[in-house]
Coordinates of C-alpha atoms in Angstrom, one line a residue:
M1 CA -92.7 73.7 -32.2
N2 CA -90.7 70.5 -33.2
Y3 CA -89.8 69.2 -29.8
S4 CA -87.9 66.4 -31.3
K5 CA -85.6 68.8 -33.2
L6 CA -85.1 70.9 -30.2
F7 CA -84.1 68.0 -28.0
I8 CA -81.7 66.6 -30.5
F9 CA -80.1 70.2 -30.5
F10 CA -79.5 70.5 -26.7
S11 CA -78.4 67.1 -26.5
V12 CA -75.6 67.6 -29.2
I13 CA -74.8 71.0 -27.1
S14 CA -74.5 69.2 -24.0
M15 CA -72.3 66.5 -25.5
A16 CA -70.0 69.1 -26.8
F17 CA -69.7 70.8 -23.5
L18 CA -69.0 67.7 -21.7
V19 CA -66.4 66.5 -24.2
S20 CA -64.8 70.2 -23.7
C21 CA -64.6 69.8 -20.2
N22 CA -63.5 66.5 -19.7
G23 CA -61.1 66.3 -22.8
K24 CA -57.5 67.9 -22.5
S25 CA -57.1 71.1 -24.8
S26 CA -54.5 71.2 -27.4
G27 CA -52.5 73.8 -25.5
E28 CA -52.6 72.1 -22.2
A29 CA -49.1 71.1 -21.0
E30 CA -48.4 67.3 -20.8
W31 CA -45.5 65.3 -19.0
V32 CA -43.1 64.0 -21.6
Q33 CA -40.9 61.2 -20.6
L34 CA -37.2 62.0 -20.9
F35 CA -35.9 58.4 -20.2
N36 CA -37.8 55.7 -22.2
G37 CA -37.2 52.8 -19.8
K38 CA -35.1 50.9 -22.3
D39 CA -32.0 52.6 -23.0
M40 CA -30.0 55.6 -22.8
T41 CA -31.3 57.2 -25.9
G42 CA -30.9 61.0 -25.6
W43 CA -28.5 60.7 -22.8
T44 CA -24.5 61.4 -22.9
P45 CA -22.3 60.5 -20.0
K46 CA -19.4 62.8 -18.9
I47 CA -17.2 61.4 -16.2
T48 CA -14.0 63.4 -14.6
G49 CA -10.9 62.2 -16.5
Y50 CA -12.6 60.8 -19.8
E51 CA -13.9 62.2 -22.8
M52 CA -17.5 63.0 -23.2
G53 CA -19.4 59.7 -23.8
D54 CA -17.0 57.5 -22.3
N55 CA -19.2 55.5 -19.8
F56 CA -16.3 54.3 -17.7
G57 CA -17.1 51.1 -16.0
N58 CA -20.4 51.0 -17.2
T59 CA -21.2 53.6 -14.5
F60 CA -24.7 54.7 -15.8
R61 CA -26.7 51.6 -17.2
V62 CA -30.3 50.5 -17.7
E63 CA -31.5 47.4 -15.9
D64 CA -35.0 46.6 -14.9
G65 CA -36.5 49.4 -16.6
M66 CA -34.3 52.0 -14.3
I67 CA -31.2 54.2 -15.0
K68 CA -28.8 52.8 -12.5
V69 CA -25.4 54.3 -11.3
R70 CA -23.2 51.6 -10.0
Y71 CA -19.5 51.2 -9.2
D72 CA -19.0 47.3 -9.8
G73 CA -17.4 47.6 -13.3
G74 CA -14.0 48.6 -12.8
Y75 CA -14.0 51.1 -9.7
D76 CA -11.3 49.6 -7.4
S77 CA -11.4 52.9 -5.9
F78 CA -13.7 56.0 -6.6
D79 CA -10.5 58.2 -7.4
N80 CA -12.8 61.4 -7.8
R81 CA -14.5 59.8 -11.1
F82 CA -17.6 62.1 -10.7
G83 CA -20.0 61.5 -13.4
H84 CA -23.0 63.2 -14.8
L85 CA -25.5 61.9 -17.3
F86 CA -26.5 64.6 -19.6
Y87 CA -29.9 65.0 -21.5
K88 CA -29.5 66.2 -25.1
D89 CA -31.7 69.0 -25.0
Q90 CA -31.5 72.1 -23.0
F91 CA -34.6 73.9 -21.1
S92 CA -35.7 77.1 -19.9
H93 CA -39.3 77.0 -18.5
Y94 CA -40.4 73.6 -17.0
K95 CA -41.2 71.2 -14.3
L96 CA -38.8 68.2 -13.9
R97 CA -40.1 65.1 -11.8
V98 CA -37.8 62.2 -10.9
E99 CA -38.5 59.2 -9.0
Y100 CA -35.4 57.8 -7.4
R101 CA -33.9 55.8 -4.5
I102 CA -30.4 55.6 -3.1
V103 CA -29.5 52.2 -2.5
G104 CA -26.6 49.8 -1.3
E105 CA -23.1 50.8 -0.2
Q106 CA -20.9 53.7 -1.0
C107 CA -17.9 53.0 -3.6
P108 CA -14.6 52.6 -1.9
G109 CA -12.4 55.8 -1.9
A110 CA -15.4 58.3 -2.5
P111 CA -15.4 61.2 -0.2
G112 CA -17.2 61.0 3.0
W113 CA -19.7 63.9 2.4
A114 CA -20.7 61.9 -1.0
Y115 CA -22.2 59.2 1.4
K116 CA -25.9 58.7 0.5
N117 CA -25.3 61.6 -1.7
S118 CA -26.4 62.6 -5.5
G119 CA -28.2 65.0 -7.4
I120 CA -29.9 66.7 -10.3
M121 CA -28.0 69.4 -12.3
I122 CA -30.3 72.1 -13.9
H123 CA -29.4 75.1 -15.8
G124 CA -26.0 73.5 -16.6
Q125 CA -23.3 73.9 -19.3
T126 CA -22.9 71.3 -22.1
P127 CA -20.8 68.1 -21.6
G128 CA -18.9 69.3 -24.8
S129 CA -18.2 72.8 -23.0
M130 CA -16.7 70.8 -20.0
E131 CA -12.8 70.2 -19.4
K132 CA -11.6 66.7 -19.5
G133 CA -10.7 66.7 -15.8
Q134 CA -13.5 69.0 -14.6
D135 CA -15.4 67.4 -11.6
F136 CA -18.7 69.0 -12.0
P137 CA -20.6 71.1 -14.7
T138 CA -21.2 74.8 -14.1
S139 CA -24.9 74.4 -12.8
I140 CA -27.5 74.5 -10.2
E141 CA -27.6 71.6 -8.2
V142 CA -30.6 69.9 -6.6
Q143 CA -29.2 67.4 -4.1
L144 CA -30.5 64.3 -3.5
L145 CA -29.5 63.2 0.1
G146 CA -30.1 60.3 2.0
S147 CA -30.1 59.6 6.0
D148 CA -29.3 57.1 8.4
S149 CA -27.9 56.3 11.8
L150 CA -24.5 57.7 10.8
V151 CA -25.6 60.8 9.1
E152 CA -28.5 63.1 9.0
R153 CA -29.1 65.7 6.3
T154 CA -32.3 67.5 4.8
N155 CA -33.0 66.6 1.2
M156 CA -33.4 68.5 -1.6
N157 CA -31.0 71.4 -0.6
V158 CA -29.3 73.5 -3.4
C159 CA -25.7 73.6 -4.2
T160 CA -24.1 76.1 -6.9
P161 CA -20.9 74.8 -8.7
G162 CA -19.6 77.8 -10.5
T163 CA -22.7 79.7 -10.0
H164 CA -24.7 82.0 -7.4
I165 CA -28.4 82.3 -6.5
V166 CA -30.6 85.1 -5.1
M167 CA -32.8 84.4 -1.9
D168 CA -34.9 87.0 -0.4
G169 CA -33.1 89.8 -2.3
E170 CA -29.8 88.7 -1.3
L171 CA -26.9 87.2 -3.5
I172 CA -25.8 84.0 -1.8
L173 CA -22.2 83.3 -1.7
D174 CA -22.6 80.0 0.3
H175 CA -22.0 76.8 -1.7
C176 CA -25.0 75.2 -0.4
V177 CA -28.2 76.2 1.0
N178 CA -30.3 73.8 3.1
S179 CA -34.0 73.0 2.2
S180 CA -36.8 72.8 4.9
A181 CA -37.3 68.9 4.1
G182 CA -37.0 66.5 6.7
Y183 CA -34.7 63.4 6.7
F184 CA -35.0 60.5 4.4
Y185 CA -34.1 57.1 5.5
G186 CA -34.0 53.5 4.0
E187 CA -34.4 53.0 0.3
D188 CA -37.8 54.1 -0.4
W189 CA -38.7 55.6 -3.8
I190 CA -39.0 59.6 -3.5
T191 CA -40.3 61.9 -6.0
A192 CA -38.2 64.9 -6.5
E193 CA -39.8 67.7 -8.6
V194 CA -38.2 70.9 -9.9
E195 CA -40.1 74.0 -11.0
V196 CA -38.0 76.3 -13.1
R197 CA -39.0 79.4 -14.8
G198 CA -36.0 80.7 -16.6
H199 CA -33.8 83.1 -14.3
E200 CA -37.0 84.3 -12.3
V201 CA -37.8 81.7 -9.9
I202 CA -36.7 77.9 -9.0
R203 CA -38.6 75.7 -6.7
H204 CA -37.8 72.4 -5.0
I205 CA -40.6 70.1 -4.5
V206 CA -40.3 66.5 -2.6
N207 CA -43.3 64.2 -2.3
G208 CA -45.6 67.1 -3.2
D209 CA -44.2 69.6 -0.6
T210 CA -42.2 73.0 -1.5
V211 CA -39.2 72.9 0.4
L212 CA -36.7 75.7 -1.1
Q213 CA -37.3 78.7 -3.3
Y214 CA -34.6 80.9 -5.1
S215 CA -34.1 83.1 -8.0
Q216 CA -31.7 84.8 -10.6
P217 CA -29.0 81.9 -10.9
Q218 CA -26.0 83.4 -12.6
L219 CA -22.5 82.5 -13.3
D220 CA -20.0 83.1 -10.6
E221 CA -17.4 85.6 -11.7
R222 CA -14.7 84.2 -9.7
D223 CA -15.3 80.4 -11.0
A224 CA -12.4 79.2 -13.7
T225 CA -15.4 78.7 -16.2
Y226 CA -16.7 81.9 -16.2
A227 CA -15.0 83.6 -19.0
K228 CA -15.8 80.8 -21.5
L229 CA -19.2 80.3 -20.1
V230 CA -20.3 84.0 -20.2
E231 CA -19.2 84.3 -23.8
L232 CA -21.2 81.1 -24.8
N233 CA -23.9 82.7 -23.1
G234 CA -23.7 85.8 -25.1
G235 CA -22.1 88.0 -22.7
D236 CA -24.9 87.2 -20.0
K237 CA -23.9 86.0 -16.6
M238 CA -27.8 85.4 -15.9
L239 CA -28.7 81.5 -16.4
S240 CA -32.3 81.3 -18.0
R241 CA -31.8 78.0 -19.6
G242 CA -29.4 75.0 -19.7
T243 CA -28.7 71.4 -19.5
I244 CA -30.3 68.8 -17.1
S245 CA -28.1 66.1 -15.6
L246 CA -28.3 63.3 -13.3
Q247 CA -25.4 62.8 -11.0
S248 CA -22.8 59.7 -10.3
E249 CA -21.0 60.9 -6.9
G250 CA -20.0 57.4 -5.5
H251 CA -23.2 56.0 -3.9
P252 CA -25.4 53.9 -6.0
I253 CA -28.8 55.4 -7.0
D254 CA -31.7 54.4 -9.2
F255 CA -33.9 56.4 -11.6
R256 CA -37.0 54.7 -12.6
K257 CA -38.7 57.7 -13.9
V258 CA -37.4 61.2 -15.5
E259 CA -40.1 63.4 -16.9
I260 CA -40.4 66.9 -18.1
M261 CA -43.3 69.2 -18.6
I262 CA -42.6 72.5 -20.7
L263 CA -44.5 75.7 -19.3
E264 CA -45.2 78.9 -21.0
E265 CA -42.4 81.6 -21.1

């Protein structure tokens, strides 16, 4: 027996095995950055009372490698100028991960309920389908909420502008449902993650803990946008895909990472 050839053969097999174990397979999902850290390429603002693309007051800006929401560029008063920064593509099955922090002081004139309040909108309508004076896109909102000595609220709640969800087999008509997350104080960075599997299940995850789960996101038949959006959705009120947007609701917030992992359908 030629032991040297046998040794070489098994060495090659062993190396191939190690590479296959340690390397990523071609089909393995990876995180993709939606925010490039330099500018707002791929993102479009829509602010209440303004046309799509009009970034009034430089509300959404990129500084220090972050998307910042600020109100120092023309907001004498907030005046219900709710804003949303939309990513260009729509998604169905994915994980979205955002690193954010709520900072500074609330804009004068902003609603009291919007104190330390922002959000991530998923399964949303497109900015082009919104009315000029529409406050919020029809969507599912993952609330980003801060607490302090003045107010304490659970983080990562769900709200449903123009929509409904199902929890434990029951259609939920309440506008917002609290999560099991605790209170988040100060201006620390927080990692918010949303796992979205079409209309089958949506999970809210904060700092690695799952704090809320629901299913069957759908258009609200009572909402003014219903007729138009159900037609755009092929006559189906169930929401299995949609836009992603970051919210401007009157309190400054920073986003330093926005990334997505596409999941198999």
